[in-house]
PDB file of C-alpha atoms in Angstrom:
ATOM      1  CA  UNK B   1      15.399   7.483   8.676  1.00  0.00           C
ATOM      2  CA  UNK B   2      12.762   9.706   7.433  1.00  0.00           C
ATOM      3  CA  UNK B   3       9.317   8.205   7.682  1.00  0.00           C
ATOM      4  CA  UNK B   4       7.458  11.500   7.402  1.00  0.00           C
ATOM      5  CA  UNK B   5       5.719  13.030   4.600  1.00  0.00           C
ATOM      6  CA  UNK B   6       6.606  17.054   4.430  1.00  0.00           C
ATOM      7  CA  UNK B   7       3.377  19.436   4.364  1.00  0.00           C
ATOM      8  CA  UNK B   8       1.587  19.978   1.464  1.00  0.00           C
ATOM      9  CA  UNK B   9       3.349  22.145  -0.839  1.00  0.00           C
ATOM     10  CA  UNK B  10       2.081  25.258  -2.723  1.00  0.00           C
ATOM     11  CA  UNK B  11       0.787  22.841  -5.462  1.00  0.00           C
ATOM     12  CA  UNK B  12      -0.039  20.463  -3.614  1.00  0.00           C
ATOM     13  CA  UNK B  13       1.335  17.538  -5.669  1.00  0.00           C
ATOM     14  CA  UNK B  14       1.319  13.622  -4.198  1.00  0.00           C
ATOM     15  CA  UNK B  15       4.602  12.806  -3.441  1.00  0.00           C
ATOM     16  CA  UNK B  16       5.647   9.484  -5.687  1.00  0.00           C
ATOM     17  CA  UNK B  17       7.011   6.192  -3.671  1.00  0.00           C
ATOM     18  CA  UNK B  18       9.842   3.735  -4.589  1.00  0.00           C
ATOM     19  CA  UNK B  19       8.906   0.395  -2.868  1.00  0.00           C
ATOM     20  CA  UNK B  20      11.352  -2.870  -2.210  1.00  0.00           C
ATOM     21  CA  UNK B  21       8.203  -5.262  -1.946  1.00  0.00           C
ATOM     22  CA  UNK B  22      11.094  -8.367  -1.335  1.00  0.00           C
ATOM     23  CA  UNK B  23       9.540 -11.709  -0.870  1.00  0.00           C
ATOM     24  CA  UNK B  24       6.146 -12.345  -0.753  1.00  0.00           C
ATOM     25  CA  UNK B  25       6.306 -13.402   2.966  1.00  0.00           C
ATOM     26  CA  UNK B  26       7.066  -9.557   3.526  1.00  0.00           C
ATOM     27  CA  UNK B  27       2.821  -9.779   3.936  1.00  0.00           C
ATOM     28  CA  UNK B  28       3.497 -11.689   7.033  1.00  0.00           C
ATOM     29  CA  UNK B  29       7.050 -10.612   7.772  1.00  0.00           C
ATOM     30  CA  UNK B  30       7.199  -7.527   7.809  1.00  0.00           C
ATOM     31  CA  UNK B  31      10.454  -6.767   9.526  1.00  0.00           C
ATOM     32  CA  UNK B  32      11.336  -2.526   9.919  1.00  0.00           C
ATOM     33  CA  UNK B  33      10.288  -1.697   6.262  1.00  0.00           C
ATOM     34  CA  UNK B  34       6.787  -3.007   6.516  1.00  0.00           C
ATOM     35  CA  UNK B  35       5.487  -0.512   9.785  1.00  0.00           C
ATOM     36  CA  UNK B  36       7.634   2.234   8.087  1.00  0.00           C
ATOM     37  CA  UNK B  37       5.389   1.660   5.332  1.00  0.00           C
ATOM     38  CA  UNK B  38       2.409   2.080   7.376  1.00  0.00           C
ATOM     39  CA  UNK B  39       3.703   5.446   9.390  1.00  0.00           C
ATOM     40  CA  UNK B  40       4.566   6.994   6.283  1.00  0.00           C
ATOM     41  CA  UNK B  41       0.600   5.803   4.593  1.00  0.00           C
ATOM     42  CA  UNK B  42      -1.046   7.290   7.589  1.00  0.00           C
ATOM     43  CA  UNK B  43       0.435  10.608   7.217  1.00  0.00           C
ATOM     44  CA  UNK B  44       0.441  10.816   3.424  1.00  0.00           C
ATOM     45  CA  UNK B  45      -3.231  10.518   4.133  1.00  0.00           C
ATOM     46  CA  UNK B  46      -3.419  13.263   6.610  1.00  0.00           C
ATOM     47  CA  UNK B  47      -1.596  15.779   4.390  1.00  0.00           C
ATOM     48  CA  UNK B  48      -3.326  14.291   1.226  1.00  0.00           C
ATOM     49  CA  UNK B  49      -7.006  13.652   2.090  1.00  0.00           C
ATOM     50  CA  UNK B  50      -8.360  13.520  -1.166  1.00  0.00           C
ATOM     51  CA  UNK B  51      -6.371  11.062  -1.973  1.00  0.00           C
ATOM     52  CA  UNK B  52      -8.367   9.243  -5.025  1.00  0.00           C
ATOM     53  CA  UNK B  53      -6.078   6.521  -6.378  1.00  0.00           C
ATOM     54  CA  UNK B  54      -3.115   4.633  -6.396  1.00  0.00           C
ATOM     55  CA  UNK B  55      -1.213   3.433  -9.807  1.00  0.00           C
ATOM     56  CA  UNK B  56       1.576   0.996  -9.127  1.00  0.00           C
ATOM     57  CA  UNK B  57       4.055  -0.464 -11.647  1.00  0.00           C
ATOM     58  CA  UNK B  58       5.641  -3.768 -10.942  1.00  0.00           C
ATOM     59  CA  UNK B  59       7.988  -6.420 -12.352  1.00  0.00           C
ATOM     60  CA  UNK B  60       5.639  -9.461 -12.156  1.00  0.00           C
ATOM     61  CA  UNK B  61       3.215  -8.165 -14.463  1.00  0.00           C
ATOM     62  CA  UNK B  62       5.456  -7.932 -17.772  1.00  0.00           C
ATOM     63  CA  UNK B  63       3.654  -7.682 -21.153  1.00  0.00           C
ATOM     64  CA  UNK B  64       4.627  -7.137 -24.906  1.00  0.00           C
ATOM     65  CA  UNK B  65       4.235  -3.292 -24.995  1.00  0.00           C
ATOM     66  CA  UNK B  66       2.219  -1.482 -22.279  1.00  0.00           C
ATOM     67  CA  UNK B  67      -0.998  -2.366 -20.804  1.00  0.00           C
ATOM     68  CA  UNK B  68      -2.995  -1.006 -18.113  1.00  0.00           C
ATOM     69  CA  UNK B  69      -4.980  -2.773 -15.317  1.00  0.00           C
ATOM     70  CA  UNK B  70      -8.831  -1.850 -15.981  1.00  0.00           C
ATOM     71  CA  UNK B  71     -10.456  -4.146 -13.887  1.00  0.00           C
ATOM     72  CA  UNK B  72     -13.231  -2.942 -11.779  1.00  0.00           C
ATOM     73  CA  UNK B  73     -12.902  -5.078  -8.696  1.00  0.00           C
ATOM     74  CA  UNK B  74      -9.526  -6.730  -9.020  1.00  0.00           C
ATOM     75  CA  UNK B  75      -8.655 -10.342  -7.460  1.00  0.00           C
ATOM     76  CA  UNK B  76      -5.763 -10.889  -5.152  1.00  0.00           C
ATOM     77  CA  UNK B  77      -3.530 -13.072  -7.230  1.00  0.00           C
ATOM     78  CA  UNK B  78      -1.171 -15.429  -4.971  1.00  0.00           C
ATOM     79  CA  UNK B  79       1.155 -15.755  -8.293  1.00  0.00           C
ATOM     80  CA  UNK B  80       3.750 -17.801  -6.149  1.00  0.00           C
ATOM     81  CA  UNK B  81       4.371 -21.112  -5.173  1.00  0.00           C
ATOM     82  CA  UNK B  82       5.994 -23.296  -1.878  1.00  0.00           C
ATOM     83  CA  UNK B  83       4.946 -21.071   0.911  1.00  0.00           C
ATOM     84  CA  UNK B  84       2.958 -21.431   4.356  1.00  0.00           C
ATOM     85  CA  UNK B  85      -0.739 -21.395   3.755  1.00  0.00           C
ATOM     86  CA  UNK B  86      -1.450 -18.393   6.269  1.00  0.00           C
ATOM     87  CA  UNK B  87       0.101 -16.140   2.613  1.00  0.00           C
ATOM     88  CA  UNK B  88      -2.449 -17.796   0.562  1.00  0.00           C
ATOM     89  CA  UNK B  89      -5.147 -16.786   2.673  1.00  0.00           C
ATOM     90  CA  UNK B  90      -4.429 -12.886   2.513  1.00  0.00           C
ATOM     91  CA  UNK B  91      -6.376 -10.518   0.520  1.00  0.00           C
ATOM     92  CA  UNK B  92      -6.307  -7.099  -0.555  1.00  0.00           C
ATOM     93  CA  UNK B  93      -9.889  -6.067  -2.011  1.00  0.00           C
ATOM     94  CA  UNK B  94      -8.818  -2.879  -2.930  1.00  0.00           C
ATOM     95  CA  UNK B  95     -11.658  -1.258  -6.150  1.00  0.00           C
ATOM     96  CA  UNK B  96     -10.267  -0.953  -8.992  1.00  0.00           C
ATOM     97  CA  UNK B  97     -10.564   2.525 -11.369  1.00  0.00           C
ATOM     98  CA  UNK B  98     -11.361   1.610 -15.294  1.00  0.00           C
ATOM     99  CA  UNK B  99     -11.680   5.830 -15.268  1.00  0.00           C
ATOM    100  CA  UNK B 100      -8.553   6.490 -13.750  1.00  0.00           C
ATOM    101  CA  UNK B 101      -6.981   3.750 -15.862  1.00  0.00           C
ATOM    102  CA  UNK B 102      -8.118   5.085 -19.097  1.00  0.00           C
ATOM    103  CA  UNK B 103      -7.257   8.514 -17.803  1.00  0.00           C
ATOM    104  CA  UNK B 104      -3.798   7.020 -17.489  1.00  0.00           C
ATOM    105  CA  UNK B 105      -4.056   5.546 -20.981  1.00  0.00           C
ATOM    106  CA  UNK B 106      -4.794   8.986 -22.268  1.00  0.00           C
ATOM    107  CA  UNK B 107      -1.711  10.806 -20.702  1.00  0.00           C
ATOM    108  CA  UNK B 108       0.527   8.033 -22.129  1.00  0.00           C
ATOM    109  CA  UNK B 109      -0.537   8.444 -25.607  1.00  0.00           C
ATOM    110  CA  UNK B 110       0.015  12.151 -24.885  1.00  0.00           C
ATOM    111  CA  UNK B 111       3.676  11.316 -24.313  1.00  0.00           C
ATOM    112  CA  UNK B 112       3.996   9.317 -27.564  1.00  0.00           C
ATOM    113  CA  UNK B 113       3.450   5.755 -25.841  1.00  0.00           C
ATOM    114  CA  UNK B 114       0.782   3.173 -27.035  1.00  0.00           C
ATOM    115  CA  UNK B 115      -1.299   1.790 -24.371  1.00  0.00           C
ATOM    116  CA  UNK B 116      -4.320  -0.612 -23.809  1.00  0.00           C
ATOM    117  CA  UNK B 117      -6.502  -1.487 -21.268  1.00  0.00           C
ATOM    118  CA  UNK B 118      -6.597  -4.823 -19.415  1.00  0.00           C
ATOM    119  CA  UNK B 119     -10.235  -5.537 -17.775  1.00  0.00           C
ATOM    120  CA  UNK B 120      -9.530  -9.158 -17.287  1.00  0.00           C
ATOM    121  CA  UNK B 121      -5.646  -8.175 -14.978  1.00  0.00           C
ATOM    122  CA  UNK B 122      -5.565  -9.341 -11.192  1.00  0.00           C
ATOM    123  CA  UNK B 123      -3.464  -7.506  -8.360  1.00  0.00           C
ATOM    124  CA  UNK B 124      -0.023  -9.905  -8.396  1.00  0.00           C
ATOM    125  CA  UNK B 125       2.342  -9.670  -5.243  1.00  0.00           C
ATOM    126  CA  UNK B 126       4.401  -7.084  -6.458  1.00  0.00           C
ATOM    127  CA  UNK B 127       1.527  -4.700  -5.850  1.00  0.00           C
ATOM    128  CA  UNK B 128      -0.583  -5.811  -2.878  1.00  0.00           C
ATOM    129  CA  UNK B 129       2.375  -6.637  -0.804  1.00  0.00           C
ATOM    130  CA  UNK B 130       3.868  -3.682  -0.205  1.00  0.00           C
ATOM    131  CA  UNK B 131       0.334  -2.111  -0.175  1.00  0.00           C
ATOM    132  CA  UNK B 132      -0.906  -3.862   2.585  1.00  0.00           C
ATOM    133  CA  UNK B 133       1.502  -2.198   4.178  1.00  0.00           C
ATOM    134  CA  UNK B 134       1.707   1.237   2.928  1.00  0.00           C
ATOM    135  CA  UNK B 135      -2.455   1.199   2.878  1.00  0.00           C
ATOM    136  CA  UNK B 136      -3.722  -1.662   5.139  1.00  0.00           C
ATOM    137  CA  UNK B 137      -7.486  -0.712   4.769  1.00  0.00           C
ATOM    138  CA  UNK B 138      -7.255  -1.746   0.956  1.00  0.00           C
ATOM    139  CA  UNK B 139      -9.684   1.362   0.603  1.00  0.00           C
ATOM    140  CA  UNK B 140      -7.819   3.594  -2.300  1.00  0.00           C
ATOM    141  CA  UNK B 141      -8.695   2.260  -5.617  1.00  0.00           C
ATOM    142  CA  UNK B 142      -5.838   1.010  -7.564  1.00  0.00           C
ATOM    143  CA  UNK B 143      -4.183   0.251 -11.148  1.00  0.00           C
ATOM    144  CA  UNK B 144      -1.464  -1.555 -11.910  1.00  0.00           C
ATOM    145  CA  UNK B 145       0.826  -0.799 -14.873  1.00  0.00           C
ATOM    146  CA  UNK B 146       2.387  -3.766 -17.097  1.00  0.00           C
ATOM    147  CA  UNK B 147       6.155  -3.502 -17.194  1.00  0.00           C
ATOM    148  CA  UNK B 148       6.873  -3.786 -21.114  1.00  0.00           C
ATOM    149  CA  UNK B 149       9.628  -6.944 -21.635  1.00  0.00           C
ATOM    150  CA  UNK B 150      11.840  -5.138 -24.003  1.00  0.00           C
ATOM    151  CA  UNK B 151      11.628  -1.866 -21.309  1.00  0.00           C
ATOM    152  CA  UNK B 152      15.476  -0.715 -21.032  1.00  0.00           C
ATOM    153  CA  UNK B 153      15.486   2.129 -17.922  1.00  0.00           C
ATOM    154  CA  UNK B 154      14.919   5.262 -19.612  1.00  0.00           C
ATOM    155  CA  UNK B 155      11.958   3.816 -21.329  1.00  0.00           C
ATOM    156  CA  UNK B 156      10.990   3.165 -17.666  1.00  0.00           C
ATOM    157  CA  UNK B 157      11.801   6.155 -16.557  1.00  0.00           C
ATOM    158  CA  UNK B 158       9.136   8.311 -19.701  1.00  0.00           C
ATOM    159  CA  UNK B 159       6.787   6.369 -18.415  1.00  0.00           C
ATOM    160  CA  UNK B 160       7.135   7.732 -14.966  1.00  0.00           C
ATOM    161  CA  UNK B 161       7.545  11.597 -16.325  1.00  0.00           C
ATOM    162  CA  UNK B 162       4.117  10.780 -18.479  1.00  0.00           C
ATOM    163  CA  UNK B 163       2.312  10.325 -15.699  1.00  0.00           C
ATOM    164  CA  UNK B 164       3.683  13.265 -13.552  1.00  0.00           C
ATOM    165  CA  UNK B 165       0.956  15.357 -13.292  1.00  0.00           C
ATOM    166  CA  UNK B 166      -1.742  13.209 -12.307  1.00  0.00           C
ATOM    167  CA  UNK B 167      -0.060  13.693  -8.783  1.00  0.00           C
ATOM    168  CA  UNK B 168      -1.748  16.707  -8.598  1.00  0.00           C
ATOM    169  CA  UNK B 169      -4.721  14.722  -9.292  1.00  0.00           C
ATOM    170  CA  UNK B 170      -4.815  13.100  -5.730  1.00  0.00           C
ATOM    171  CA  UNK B 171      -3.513   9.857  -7.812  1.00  0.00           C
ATOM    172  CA  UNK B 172      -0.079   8.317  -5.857  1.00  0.00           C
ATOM    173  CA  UNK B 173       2.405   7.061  -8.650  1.00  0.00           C
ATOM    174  CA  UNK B 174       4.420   4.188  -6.982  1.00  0.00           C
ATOM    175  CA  UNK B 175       7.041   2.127  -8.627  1.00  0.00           C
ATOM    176  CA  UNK B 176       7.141  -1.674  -6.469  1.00  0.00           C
ATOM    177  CA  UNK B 177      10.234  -3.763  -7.556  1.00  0.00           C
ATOM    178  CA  UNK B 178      13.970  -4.311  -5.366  1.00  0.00           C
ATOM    179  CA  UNK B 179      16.620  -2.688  -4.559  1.00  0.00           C
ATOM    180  CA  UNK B 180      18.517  -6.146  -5.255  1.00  0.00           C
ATOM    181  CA  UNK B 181      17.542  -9.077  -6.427  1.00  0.00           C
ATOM    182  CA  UNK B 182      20.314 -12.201  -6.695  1.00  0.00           C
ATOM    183  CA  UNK B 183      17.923 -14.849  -5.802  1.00  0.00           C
ATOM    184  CA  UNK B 184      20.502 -17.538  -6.168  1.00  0.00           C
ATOM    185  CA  UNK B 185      21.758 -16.306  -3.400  1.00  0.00           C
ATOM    186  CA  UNK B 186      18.760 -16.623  -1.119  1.00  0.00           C
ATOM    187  CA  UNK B 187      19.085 -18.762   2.087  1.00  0.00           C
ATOM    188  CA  UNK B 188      16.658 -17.586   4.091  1.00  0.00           C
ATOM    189  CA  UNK B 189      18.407 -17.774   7.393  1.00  0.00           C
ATOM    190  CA  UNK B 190      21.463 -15.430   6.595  1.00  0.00           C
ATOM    191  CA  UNK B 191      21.200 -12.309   8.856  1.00  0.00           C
ATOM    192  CA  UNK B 192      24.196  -9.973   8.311  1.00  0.00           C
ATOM    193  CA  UNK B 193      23.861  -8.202   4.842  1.00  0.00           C
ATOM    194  CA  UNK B 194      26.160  -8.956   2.123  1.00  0.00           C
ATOM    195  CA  UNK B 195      28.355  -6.434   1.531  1.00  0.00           C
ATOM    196  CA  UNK B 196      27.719  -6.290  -1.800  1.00  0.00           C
ATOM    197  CA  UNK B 197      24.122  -5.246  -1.579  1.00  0.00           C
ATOM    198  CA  UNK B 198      25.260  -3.054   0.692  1.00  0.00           C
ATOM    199  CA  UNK B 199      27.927  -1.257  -1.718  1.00  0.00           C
ATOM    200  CA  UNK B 200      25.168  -1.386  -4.326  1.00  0.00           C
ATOM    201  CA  UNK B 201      22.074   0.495  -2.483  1.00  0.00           C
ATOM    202  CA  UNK B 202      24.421   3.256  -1.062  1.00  0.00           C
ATOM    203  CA  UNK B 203      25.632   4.309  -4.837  1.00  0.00           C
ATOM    204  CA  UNK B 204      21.910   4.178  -5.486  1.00  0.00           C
ATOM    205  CA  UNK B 205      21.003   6.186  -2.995  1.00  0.00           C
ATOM    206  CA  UNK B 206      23.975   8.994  -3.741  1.00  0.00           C
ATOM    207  CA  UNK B 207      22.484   9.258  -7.210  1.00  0.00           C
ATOM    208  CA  UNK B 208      18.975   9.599  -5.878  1.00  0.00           C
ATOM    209  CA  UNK B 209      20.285  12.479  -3.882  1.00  0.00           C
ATOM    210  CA  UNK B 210      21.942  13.887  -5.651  1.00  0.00           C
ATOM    211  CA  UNK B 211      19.604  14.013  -8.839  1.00  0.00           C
ATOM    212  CA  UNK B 212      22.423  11.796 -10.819  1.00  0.00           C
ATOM    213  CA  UNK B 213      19.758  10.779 -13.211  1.00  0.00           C
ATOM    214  CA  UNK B 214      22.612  10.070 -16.226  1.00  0.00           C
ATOM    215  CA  UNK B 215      24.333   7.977 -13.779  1.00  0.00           C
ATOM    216  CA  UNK B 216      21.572   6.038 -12.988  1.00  0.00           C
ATOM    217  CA  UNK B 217      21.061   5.594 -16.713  1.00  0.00           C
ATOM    218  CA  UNK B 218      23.783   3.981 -16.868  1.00  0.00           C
ATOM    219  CA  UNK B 219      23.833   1.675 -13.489  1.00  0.00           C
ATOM    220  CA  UNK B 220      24.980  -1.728 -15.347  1.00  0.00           C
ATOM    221  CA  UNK B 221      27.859   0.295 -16.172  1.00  0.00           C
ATOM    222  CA  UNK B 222      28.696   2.665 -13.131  1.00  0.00           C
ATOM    223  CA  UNK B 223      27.024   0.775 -10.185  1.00  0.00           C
ATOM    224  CA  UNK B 224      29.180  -1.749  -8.063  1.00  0.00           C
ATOM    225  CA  UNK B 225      28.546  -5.106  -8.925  1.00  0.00           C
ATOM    226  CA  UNK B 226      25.263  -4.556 -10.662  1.00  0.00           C
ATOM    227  CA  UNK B 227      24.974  -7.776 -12.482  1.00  0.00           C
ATOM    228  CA  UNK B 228      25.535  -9.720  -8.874  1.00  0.00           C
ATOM    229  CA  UNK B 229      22.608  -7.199  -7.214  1.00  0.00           C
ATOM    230  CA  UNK B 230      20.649  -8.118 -10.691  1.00  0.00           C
ATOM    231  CA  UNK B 231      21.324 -11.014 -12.742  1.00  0.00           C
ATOM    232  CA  UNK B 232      18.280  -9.514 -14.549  1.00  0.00           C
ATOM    233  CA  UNK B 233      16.815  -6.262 -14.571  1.00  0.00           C
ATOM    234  CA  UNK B 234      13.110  -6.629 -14.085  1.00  0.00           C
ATOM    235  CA  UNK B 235      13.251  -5.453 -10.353  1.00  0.00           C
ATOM    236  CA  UNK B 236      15.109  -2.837 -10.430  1.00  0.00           C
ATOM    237  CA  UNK B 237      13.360  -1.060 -13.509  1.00  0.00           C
ATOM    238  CA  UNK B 238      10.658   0.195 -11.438  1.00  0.00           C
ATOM    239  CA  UNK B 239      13.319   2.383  -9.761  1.00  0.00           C
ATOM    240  CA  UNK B 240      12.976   4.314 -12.978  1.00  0.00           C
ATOM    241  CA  UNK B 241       9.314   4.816 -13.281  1.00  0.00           C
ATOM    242  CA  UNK B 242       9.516   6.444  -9.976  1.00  0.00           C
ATOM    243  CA  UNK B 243      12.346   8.559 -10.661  1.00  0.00           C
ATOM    244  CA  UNK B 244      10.170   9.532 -13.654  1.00  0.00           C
ATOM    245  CA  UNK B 245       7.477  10.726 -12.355  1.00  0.00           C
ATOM    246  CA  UNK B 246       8.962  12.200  -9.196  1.00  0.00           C
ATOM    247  CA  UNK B 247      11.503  14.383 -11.609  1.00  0.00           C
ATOM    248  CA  UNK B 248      12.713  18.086  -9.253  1.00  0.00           C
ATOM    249  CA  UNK B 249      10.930  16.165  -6.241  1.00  0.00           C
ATOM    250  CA  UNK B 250      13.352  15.695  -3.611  1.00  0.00           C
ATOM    251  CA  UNK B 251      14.235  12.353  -1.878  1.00  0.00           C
ATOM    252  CA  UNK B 252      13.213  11.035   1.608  1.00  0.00           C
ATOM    253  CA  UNK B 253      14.520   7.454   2.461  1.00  0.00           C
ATOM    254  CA  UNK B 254      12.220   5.225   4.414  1.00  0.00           C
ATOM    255  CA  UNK B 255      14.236   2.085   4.778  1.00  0.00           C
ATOM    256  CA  UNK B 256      17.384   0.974   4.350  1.00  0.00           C
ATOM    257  CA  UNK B 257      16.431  -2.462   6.005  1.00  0.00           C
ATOM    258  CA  UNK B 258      18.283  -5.342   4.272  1.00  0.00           C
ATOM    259  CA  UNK B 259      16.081  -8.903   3.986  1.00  0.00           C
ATOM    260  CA  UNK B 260      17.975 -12.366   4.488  1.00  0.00           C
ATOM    261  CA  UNK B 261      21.148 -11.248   3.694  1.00  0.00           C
ATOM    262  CA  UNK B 262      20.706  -9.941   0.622  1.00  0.00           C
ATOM    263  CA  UNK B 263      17.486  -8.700  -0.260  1.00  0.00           C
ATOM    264  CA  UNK B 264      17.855  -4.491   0.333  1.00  0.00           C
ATOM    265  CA  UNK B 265      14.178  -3.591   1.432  1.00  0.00           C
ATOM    266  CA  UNK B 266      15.151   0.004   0.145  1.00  0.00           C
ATOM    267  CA  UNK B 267      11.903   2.520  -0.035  1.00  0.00           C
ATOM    268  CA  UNK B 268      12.288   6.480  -0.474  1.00  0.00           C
ATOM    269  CA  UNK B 269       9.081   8.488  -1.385  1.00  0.00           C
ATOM    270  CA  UNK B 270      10.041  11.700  -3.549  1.00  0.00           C
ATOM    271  CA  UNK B 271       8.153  14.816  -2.465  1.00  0.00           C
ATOM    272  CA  UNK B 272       7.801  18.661  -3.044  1.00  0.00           C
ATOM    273  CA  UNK B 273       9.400  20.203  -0.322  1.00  0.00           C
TER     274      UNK B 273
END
């Protein structure tokens, strides 16, 4: 695996980061994904000191058309239910950016796409899990973008190529959902992977590398048993917005680490070589 982040390139662009943020015990269990996470932080933020913000799209914040997080100090939202009591007590006081947010309002409407601003929006699992991980000292100020219900993937994906250039902003563009996500099929104590998911993050990750963007378009159609890896698409869409923005980046996998049998932990980070 590649847990590096290449020197900075001639422009000097962020690199953009597809997450697998899994179950919300990932906080606490953080298996091989979680310190990968970490490694590859610390060295984004030796290559990329001025690192100024983070915006992160993920599934559990879905809205009817797009909104963006402009809360000034947001709350670490425990939106979950039926786990140990040592999850509820994590936090991840990470600023907010209200400028950055409406700066990311602005190159939306740029791109044709209607946004507004949510002041009131709290950080929900799908963001401040993997970030604890990826940037533990909750430090970098972050926004969250909502992931619109009727989104198909390439909506998903002009989101992603609408915000492309604020990565030369010092702004990290991350997309947090799963690489699959049957949840039926969770037991908890299953320990070899399915082969399914594993069939289904290696066709991903042949697209990714090799730029198969059409095919990836059309994953319910081409992918192996998509509908089993999602029953519903909600995870996997932020796939898309990362792809978007990280368009002619190339792709460096972090983890290939596969979760209780079936949840693929999958993270890559697209960068400028």
């Amino acid at each position: 695996m590649d847990h590096t982040v290449s020197s900075p390139s001639t422009t000097d662009r962020l690199p953009v980061l597809f997450v697998s943020h899994g179950s919300p015990m990932f906080a606490l269990e953080a298996g091989e994904t979680g310190p990968a996470l970490t490694r590859w932080g610390q060295a984004l933020r030796q290559h990329h000191p001025g690192l100024r913000g983070v915006v992160i799209l993920s599934p559990h914040w879905m809205a009817h058309g797009v909104e963006v997080m402009a809360h000034a100090q947001p709350p670490t939202w425990h939106d979950f239910g039926g786990f140990p009591p040592a999850l509820y007590r994590l936090q991840y006081p990470a600023p907010g950016a209200p400028v950055l947010a409406q700066q990311v309002q602005a190159r939306l409407a740029q791109a044709g796409i209607t946004a507004t601003l949510n002041p009131e929006r709290p950080l929900d699992h799908g963001a401040w899990v993997p970030l604890m991980h990826l940037l533990p000292q909750a430090d970098v100020p972050v926004v969250q973008l909502a992931l619109p219900v009727d989104a198909d993937a390439r909506a998903v994906y002009a989101l992603g190529q609408a915000l492309q250039d604020l990565r030369s902003q010092g702004v990290l563009l991350v997309g947090s959902g799963s690489m699959t996500h049957n949840l039926r099929e969770f037991f908890g104590g299953e320990r070899q992977a399915a082969s399914y998911v594993v069939e289904f993050s290696r066709w991903v990750e042949q697209q990714v590398q090799a730029g198969a963007i059409d095919a990836l378009l059309d994953w319910q159609q081409q992918a192996p048993h998509a509908l089993r890896a999602h029953p519903t698409d909600e995870h996997f869409l932020p796939l898309y917005f990362a792809l978007g923005a990280g368009a002619g980046s190339t792709p460096h996998y972090l983890s290939r680490e596969v979760m209780y049998g079936m949840l693929a932990m999958d993270a890559f980070a697209l960068q400028d070589e």
